Coordinates of C-alpha atoms and ligand atoms in Angstrom, one line a residue:
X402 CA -3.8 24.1 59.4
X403 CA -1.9 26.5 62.0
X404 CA -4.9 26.8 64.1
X405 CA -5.7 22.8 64.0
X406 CA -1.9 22.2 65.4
X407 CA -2.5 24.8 68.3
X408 CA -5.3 23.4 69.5
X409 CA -3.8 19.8 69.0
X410 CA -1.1 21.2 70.9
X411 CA -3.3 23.3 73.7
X412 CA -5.2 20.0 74.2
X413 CA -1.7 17.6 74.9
X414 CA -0.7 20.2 77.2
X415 CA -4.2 20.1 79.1
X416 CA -3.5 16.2 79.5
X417 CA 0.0 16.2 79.7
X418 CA 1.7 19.3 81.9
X419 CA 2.1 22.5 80.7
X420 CA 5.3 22.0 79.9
X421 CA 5.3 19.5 77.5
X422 CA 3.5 21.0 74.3
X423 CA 7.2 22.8 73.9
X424 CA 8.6 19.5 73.5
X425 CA 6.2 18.2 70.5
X426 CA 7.3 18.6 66.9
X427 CA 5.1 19.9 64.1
X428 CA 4.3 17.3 61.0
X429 CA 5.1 18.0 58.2
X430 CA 8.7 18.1 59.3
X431 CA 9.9 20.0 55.9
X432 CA 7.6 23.0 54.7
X433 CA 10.6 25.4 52.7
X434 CA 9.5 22.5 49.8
X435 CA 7.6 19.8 49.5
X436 CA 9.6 16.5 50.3
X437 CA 8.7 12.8 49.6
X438 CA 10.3 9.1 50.2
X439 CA 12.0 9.2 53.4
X440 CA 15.1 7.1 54.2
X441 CA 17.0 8.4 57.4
X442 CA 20.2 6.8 58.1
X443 CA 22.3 7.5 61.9
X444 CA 25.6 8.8 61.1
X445 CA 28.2 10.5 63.3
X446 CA 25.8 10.9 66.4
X447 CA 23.3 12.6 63.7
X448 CA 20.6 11.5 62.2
X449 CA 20.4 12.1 58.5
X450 CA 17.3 12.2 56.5
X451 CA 17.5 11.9 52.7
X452 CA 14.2 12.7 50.8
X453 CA 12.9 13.5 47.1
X454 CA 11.5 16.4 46.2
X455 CA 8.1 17.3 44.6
X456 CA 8.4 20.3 42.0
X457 CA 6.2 23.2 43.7
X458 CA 3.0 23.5 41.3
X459 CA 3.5 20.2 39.3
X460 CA 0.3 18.1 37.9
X461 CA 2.0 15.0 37.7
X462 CA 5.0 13.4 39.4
X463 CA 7.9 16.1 38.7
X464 CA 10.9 15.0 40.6
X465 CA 14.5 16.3 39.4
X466 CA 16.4 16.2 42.9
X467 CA 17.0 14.5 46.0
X468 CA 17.1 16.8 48.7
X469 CA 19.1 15.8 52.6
X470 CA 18.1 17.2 56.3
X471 CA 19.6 16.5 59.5
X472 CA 18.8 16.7 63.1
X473 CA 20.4 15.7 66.5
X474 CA 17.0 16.3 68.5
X475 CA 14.3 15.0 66.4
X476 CA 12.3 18.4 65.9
X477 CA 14.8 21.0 64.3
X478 CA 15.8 19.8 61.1
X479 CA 18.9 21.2 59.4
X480 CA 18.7 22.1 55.7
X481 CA 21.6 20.9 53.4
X482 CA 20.2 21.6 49.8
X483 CA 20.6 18.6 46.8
X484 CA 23.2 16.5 47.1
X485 CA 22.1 14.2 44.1
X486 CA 20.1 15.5 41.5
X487 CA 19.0 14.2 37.6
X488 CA 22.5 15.8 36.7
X489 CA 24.2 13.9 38.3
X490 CA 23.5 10.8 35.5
X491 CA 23.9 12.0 32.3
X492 CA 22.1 8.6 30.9
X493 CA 19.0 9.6 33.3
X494 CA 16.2 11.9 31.9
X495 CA 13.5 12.1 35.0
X496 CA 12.0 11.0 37.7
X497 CA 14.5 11.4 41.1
X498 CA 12.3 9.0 43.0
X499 CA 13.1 6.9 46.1
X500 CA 16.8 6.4 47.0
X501 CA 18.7 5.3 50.0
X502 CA 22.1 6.1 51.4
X503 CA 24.8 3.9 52.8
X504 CA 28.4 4.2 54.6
X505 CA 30.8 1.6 53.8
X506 CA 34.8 1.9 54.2
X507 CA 34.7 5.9 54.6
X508 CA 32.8 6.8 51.1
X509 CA 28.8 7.3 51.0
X510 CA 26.6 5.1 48.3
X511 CA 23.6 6.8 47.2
X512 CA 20.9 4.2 45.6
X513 CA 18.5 5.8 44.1
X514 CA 15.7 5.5 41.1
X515 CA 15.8 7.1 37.4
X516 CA 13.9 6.9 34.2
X517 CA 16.7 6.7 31.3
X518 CA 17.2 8.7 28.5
X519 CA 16.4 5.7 26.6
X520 CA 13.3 5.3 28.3
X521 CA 12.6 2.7 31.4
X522 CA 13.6 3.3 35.2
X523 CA 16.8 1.9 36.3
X524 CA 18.7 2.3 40.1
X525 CA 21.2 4.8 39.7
X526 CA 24.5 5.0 42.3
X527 CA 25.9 8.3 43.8
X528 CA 29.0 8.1 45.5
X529 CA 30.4 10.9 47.8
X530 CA 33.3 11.1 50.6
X531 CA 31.2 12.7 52.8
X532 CA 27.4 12.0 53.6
X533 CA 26.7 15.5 52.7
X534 CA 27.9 15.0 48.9
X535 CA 28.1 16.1 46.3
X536 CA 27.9 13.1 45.3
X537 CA 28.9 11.6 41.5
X538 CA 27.6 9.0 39.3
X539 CA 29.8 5.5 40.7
X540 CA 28.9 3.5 37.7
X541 CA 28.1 5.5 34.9
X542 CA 24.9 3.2 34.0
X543 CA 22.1 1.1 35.8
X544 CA 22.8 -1.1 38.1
X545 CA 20.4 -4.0 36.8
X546 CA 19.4 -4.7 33.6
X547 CA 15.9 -5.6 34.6
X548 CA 14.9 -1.9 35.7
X549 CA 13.6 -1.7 39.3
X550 CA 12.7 1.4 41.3
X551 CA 12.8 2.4 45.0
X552 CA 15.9 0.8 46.2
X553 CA 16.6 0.1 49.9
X554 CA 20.4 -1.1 51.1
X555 CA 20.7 -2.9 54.5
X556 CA 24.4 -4.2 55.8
X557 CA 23.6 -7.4 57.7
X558 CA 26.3 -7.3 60.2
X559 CA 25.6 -10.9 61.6
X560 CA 26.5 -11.9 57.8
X561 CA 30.2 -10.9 56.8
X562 CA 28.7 -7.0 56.4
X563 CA 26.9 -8.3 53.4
X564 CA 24.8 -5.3 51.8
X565 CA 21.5 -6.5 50.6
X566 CA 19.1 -4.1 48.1
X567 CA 15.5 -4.8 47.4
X568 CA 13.6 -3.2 45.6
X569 CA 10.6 -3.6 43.1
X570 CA 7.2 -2.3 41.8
X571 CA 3.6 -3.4 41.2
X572 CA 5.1 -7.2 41.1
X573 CA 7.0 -9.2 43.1
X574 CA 9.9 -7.4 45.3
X575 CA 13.1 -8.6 44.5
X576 CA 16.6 -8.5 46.0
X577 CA 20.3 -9.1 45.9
X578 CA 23.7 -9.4 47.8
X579 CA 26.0 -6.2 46.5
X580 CA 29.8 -7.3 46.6
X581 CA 32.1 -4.9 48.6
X582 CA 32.6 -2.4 45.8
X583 CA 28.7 -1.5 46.6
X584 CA 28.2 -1.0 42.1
X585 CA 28.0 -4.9 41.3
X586 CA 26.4 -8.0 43.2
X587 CA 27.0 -11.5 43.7
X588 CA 24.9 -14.2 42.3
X589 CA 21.2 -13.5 40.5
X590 CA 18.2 -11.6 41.3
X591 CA 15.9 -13.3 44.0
X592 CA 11.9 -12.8 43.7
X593 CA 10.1 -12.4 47.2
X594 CA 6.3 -12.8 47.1
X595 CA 5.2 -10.1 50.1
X596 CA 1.4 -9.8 50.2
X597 CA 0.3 -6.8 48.6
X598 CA 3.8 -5.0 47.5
X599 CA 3.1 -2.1 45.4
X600 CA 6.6 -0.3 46.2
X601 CA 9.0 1.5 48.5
X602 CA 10.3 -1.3 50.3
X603 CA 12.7 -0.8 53.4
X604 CA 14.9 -3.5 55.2
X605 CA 16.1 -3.0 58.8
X606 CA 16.8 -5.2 61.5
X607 CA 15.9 -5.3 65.6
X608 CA 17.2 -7.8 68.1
X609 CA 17.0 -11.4 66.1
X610 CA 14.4 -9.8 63.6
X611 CA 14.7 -8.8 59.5
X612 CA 11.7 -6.5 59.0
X613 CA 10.8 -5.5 54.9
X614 CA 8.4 -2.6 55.3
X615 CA 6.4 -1.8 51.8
X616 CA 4.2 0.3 50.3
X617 CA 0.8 -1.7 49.8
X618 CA -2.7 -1.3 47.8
X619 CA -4.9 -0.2 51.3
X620 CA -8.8 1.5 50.7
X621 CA -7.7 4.4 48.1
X622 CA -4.5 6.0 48.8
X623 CA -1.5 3.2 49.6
X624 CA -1.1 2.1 52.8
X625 CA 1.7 0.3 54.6
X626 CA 2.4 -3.3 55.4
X627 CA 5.2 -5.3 56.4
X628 CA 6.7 -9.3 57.1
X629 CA 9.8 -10.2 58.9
X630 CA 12.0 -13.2 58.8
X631 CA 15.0 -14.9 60.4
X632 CA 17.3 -14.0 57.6
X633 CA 17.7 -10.9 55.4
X634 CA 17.3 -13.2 52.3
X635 CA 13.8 -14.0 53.8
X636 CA 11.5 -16.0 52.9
X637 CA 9.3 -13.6 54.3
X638 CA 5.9 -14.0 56.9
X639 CA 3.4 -11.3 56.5
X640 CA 3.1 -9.2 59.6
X641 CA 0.3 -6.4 59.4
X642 CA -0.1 -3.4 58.8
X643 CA 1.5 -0.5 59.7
X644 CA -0.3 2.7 58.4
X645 CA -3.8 2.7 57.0
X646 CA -4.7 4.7 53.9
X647 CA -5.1 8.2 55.2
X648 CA -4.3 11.6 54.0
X649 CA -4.2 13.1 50.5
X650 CA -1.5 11.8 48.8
X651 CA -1.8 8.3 46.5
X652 CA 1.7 7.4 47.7
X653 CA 2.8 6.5 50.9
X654 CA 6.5 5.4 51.7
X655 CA 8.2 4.0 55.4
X656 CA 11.6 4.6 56.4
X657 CA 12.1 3.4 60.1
X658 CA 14.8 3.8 62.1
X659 CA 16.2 4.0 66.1
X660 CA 18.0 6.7 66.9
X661 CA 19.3 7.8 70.6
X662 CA 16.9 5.1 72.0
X663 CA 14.0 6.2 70.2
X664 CA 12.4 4.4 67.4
X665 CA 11.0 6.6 64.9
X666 CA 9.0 5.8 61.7
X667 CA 9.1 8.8 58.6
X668 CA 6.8 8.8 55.7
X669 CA 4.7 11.2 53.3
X670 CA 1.5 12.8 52.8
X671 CA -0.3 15.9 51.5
X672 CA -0.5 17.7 54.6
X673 CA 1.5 20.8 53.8
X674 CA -0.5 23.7 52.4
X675 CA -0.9 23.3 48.3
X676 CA -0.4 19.3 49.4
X677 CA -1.6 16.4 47.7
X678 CA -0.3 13.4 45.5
X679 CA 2.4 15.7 43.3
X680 CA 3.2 17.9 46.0
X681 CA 4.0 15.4 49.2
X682 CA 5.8 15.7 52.7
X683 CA 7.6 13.6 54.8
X684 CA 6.2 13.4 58.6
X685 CA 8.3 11.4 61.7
X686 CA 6.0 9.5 64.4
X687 CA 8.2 7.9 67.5
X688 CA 7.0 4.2 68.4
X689 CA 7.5 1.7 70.2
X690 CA 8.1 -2.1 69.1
X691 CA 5.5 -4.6 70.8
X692 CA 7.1 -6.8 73.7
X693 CA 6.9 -9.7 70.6
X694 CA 8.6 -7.1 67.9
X695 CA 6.1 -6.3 66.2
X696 CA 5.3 -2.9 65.0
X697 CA 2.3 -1.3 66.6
X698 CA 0.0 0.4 64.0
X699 CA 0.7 4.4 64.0
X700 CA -2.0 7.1 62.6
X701 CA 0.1 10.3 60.5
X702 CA -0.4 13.1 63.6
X703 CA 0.5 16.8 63.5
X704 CA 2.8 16.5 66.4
X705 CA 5.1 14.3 65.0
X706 CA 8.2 13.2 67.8
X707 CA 9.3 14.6 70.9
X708 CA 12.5 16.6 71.3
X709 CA 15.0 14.3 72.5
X710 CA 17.1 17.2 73.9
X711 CA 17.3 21.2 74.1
X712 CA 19.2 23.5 71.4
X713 CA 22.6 25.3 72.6
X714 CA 22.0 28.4 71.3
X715 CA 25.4 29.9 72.7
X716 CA 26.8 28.5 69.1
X717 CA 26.5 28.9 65.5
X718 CA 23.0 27.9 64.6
X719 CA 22.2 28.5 60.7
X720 CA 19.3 29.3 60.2
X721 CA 18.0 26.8 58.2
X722 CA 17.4 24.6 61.4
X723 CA 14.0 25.0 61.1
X724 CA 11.4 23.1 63.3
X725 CA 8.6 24.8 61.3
X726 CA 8.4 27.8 58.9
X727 CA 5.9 30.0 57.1
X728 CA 6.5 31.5 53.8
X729 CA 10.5 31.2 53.1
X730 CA 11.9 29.1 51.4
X731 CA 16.1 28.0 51.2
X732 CA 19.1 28.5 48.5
X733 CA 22.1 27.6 47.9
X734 CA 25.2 29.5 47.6
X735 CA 27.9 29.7 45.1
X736 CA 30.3 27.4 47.3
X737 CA 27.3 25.4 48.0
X738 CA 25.7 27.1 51.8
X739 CA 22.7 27.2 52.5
X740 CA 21.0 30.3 53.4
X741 CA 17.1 31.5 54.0
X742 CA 15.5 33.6 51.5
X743 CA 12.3 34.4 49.7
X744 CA 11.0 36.6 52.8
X745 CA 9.3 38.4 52.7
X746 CA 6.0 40.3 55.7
X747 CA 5.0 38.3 58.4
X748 CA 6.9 34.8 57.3
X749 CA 8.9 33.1 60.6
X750 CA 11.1 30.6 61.3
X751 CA 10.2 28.1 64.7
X752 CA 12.9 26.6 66.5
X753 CA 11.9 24.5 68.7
X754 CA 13.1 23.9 72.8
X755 CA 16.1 26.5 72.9
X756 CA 17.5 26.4 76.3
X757 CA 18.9 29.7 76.9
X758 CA 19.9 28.8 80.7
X759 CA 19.2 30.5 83.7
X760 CA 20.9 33.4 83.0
X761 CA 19.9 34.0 79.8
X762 CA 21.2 36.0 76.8
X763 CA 22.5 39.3 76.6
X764 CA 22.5 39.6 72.6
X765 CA 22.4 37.9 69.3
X766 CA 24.1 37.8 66.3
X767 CA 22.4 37.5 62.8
X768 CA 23.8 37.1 59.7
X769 CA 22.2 39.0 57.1
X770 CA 22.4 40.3 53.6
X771 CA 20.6 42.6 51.7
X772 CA 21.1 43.9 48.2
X773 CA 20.1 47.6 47.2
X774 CA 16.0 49.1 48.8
X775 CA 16.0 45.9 50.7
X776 CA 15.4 46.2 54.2
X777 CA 13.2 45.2 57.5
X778 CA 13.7 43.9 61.0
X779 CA 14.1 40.4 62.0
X780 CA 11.9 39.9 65.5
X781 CA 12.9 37.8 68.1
X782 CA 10.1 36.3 69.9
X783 CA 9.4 33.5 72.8
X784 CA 6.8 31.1 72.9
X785 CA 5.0 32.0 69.6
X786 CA 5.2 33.6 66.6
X787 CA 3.1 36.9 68.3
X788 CA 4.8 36.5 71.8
X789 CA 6.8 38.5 73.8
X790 CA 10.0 40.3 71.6
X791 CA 13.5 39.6 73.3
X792 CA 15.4 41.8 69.8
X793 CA 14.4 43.7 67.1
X794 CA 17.5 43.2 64.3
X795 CA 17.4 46.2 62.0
X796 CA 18.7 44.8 58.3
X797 CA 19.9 47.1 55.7
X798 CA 21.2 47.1 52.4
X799 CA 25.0 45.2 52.7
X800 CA 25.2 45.9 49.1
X801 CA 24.3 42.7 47.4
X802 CA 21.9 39.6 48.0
X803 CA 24.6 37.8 49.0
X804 CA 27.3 39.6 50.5
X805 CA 26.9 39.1 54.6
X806 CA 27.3 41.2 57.5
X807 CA 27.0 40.5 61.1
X808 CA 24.5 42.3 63.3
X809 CA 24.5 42.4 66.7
X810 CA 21.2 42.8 68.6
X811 CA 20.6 43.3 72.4
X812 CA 18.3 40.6 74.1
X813 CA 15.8 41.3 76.9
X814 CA 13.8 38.1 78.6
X815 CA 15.1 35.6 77.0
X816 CA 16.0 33.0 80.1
X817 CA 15.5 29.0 80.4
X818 CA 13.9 26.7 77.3
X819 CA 11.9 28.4 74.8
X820 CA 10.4 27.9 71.8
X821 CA 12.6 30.9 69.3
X822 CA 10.5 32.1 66.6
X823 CA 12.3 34.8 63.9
X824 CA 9.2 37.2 62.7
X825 CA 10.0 38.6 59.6
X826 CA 9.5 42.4 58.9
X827 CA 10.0 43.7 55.5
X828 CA 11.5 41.2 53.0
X829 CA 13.8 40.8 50.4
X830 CA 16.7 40.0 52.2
X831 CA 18.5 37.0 53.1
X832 CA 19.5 35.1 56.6
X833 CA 22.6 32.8 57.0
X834 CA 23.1 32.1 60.8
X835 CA 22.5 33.5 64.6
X836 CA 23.8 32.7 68.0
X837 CA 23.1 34.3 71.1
X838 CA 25.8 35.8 73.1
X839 CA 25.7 34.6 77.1
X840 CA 24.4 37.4 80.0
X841 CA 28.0 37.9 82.4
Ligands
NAG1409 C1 30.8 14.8 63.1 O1 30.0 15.8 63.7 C2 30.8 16.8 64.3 C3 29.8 17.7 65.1 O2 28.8 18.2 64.3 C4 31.5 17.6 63.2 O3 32.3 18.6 63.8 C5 32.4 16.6 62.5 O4 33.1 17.2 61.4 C6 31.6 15.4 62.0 N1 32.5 14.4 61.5 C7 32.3 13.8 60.3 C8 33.3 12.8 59.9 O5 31.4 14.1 59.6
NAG1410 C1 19.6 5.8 76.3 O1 19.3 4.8 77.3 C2 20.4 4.6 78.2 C3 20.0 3.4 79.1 O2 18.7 3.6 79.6 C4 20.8 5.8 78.9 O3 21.9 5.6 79.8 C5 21.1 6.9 77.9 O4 21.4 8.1 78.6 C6 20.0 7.1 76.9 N1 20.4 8.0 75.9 C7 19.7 9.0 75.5 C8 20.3 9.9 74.4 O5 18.6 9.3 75.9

């Protein structure tokens, strides 16, 4: 699959200016695990993207956390481990399937489908104070006593900040009005009859527009459709199709959102190495709406979005900001950081469109750990993942897997906006952070 995206990426820069394959992300966004049901949410000048999380190996659906990324340039996500997970509901047994996150009055509600211990799915609530979590069971029990799964939460600000959830599977969708302490609603259930709904519906708004986006029966695997209406509480008017059946997972599922004057639409497919219908990955493609607001039809792609704007990388970076990776994987630490680890020969870390300025860098600092016989070099390079070395950082043992040490590396030829890729020599050891240390 590497040499398919270069030569995707060689061909946009024939047609488009050799500067411009820099400036194109890789799809699958997430490749430390494999990731599934996308719902992104704008918070705090970020955007945040809340997925599930496909068990690495699994036969069958094998879901026991909910997993959370951010990004403030569209193509180098930021790691943040599970902030929900199965354990989180001690009345839930399985299945951490699709869930969505909303701010009201300071604290973060996490929506989100289980199966019970008793058997039967139900929509579970997380609450947090911050979007990052860890967030707690709000309600100690479903929310409805009918079931449902894939929840979606939309506040209607043209409607008293009304939150409305829909959700629903292999029958009608259904919705309701959630009263202001977000864990009990107003009124009953209303059915909606959308052509096609199998699942994952999501609710957002643009200009004078409702828009319910759904997962659909299409020619094999699910496809996506959507209708819009003049009201949040519908009725709805079936509007096309969004994304055909493609790819090799069953599943597909939309999360669409606009985010520093981009519009950007996130679902999930096989595409990762290993990938398929157990083991799926969310992708991003940018769009734009259709002078009449409707939602042009997008094909899954490799490149995924542009970068909306370069990395500083004169600050703290961690180094799980990944814009794609080989052969790590991430952990978390006792009081909950994240850290890269499992590295081991030849595995690197891609982050994209690092503007290093005109003067460029004189060193870098890595942090590193390494318990007892670990050891290697983390290589800098520009461009690609075999191009030109600006450091070679020499890790040795620090005495434990996780006890960190600073290591300062001199930089050579490392001016203006690269691509950074980390080349990992050796293994065994673990990386927290790195930032580059200006030229006088
Ligand atoms: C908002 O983001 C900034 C910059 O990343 C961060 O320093 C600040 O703590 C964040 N504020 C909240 C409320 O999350
Ligand atoms: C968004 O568009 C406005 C108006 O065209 C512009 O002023 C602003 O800089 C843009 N913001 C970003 C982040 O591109």
């Amino acid at each position: 699959m590497f040499g398919t995206t270069k030569s995707v990426l060689a061909a946009a820069g024939l047609l488009l200016g050799s500067h411009l394959p820099s400036a194109l992300a890789d799809n699958p966004i997430i490749q430390t695990l494999y990731t599934t049901d996308p719902a992104p949410v704008v918070y705090n000048d970020t955007l945040w993207l809340f997925t599930g999380h496909d068990e690495t190996g699994a036969s069958n659906y094998d879901m026991r956390d909910w997993r959370l990324y951010s990004t403030t340039d569209m193509v180098n996500w930021r790691d943040w481990g599970s902030p929900m997970s199965l354990k989180t509901f001690s009345w839930a047994k399985a299945d951490a399937w699709a869930a969505q996150v909303i701010e009201q009055d300071g604290k973060f509600y996490y929506y989100a489908t289980v199966t019970k211990n008793s058997g039967g799915y139900a929509v579970a609530i997380g609450v947090s104070d911050t979007i990052e979590g860890p967030y707690t069971d709000a309600l100690g029990k479903e929310l409805l006593s009918n079931g449902g799964i894939d929840p979606t939460v939309f506040r209607d600000e043209n409607d008293g900040n009304k939150v409305y959830m829909y959700w629903g599977h292999n029958s009608p969708a259904y919705h309701i009005v959630l009263n202001d302490d977000m864990i009990s609603y107003e009124g009953s259930i209303a059915q909606e009859n959308l052509q096609n709904f199998v699942e994952g519906p999501w609710l957002h708004k643009r200009g004078d527009k409702w828009y319910l986006t759904y997962s659909s029966f299409g020619n094999g695997n699910e496809d996506i459709k959507y209708a819009t209406s003049t009201s949040p509480a519908g009725p709805w008017t079936f509007a096309g199709q969004i994304m055909a059946s493609q790819g090799n997972s069953f599943t597909n599922h939309a999360g669409i959102i606009d985010y520093k004057n981009g519009s950007y639409f996130f679902y999930h497919n096989g595409a990762l190495p290993g990938g398929g219908t157990y083991s799926r990955s969310v992708c991003v493609e940018e769009f734009e709406y259709n002078a009449d607001g409707s939602i042009p039809l997008l094909k899954m792609t490799s490149e995924g979005a542009a970068q909306i704007e370069p990395l500083n990388p004169y600050q703290r970076v961690e180094a799980e900001t990944i814009a794609f990776s080989s052969g790590l994987t991430t952990a978390a630490a006792g009081d909950g950081g994240i850290y890269v680890t499992s590295i081991s020969q030849g595995d690197y870390i891609k982050v994209k469109g690092v503007d290093f300025g005109a003067d460029g860098a004189a060193s870098v600092d890595v942090s590193v750990a390494a318990a007892q016989g670990a050891s290697g070099t983390i290589e800098l390079r520009v461009g690609s993942q075999d191009g030109t070395v600006i450091a070679s950082c020499e890790v040795a043992s620090t005495g434990g897997a996780t006890t960190w040490e600073t290591v300062n590396c001199p930089v050579t030829g490392a001016t203006d906006q690269q691509d950074l890729f980390f080349t990992f020599q050796g293994g065994d050891y673990n990386f927290d952070w790195w930032q580059f240390n200006k030229a006088e």
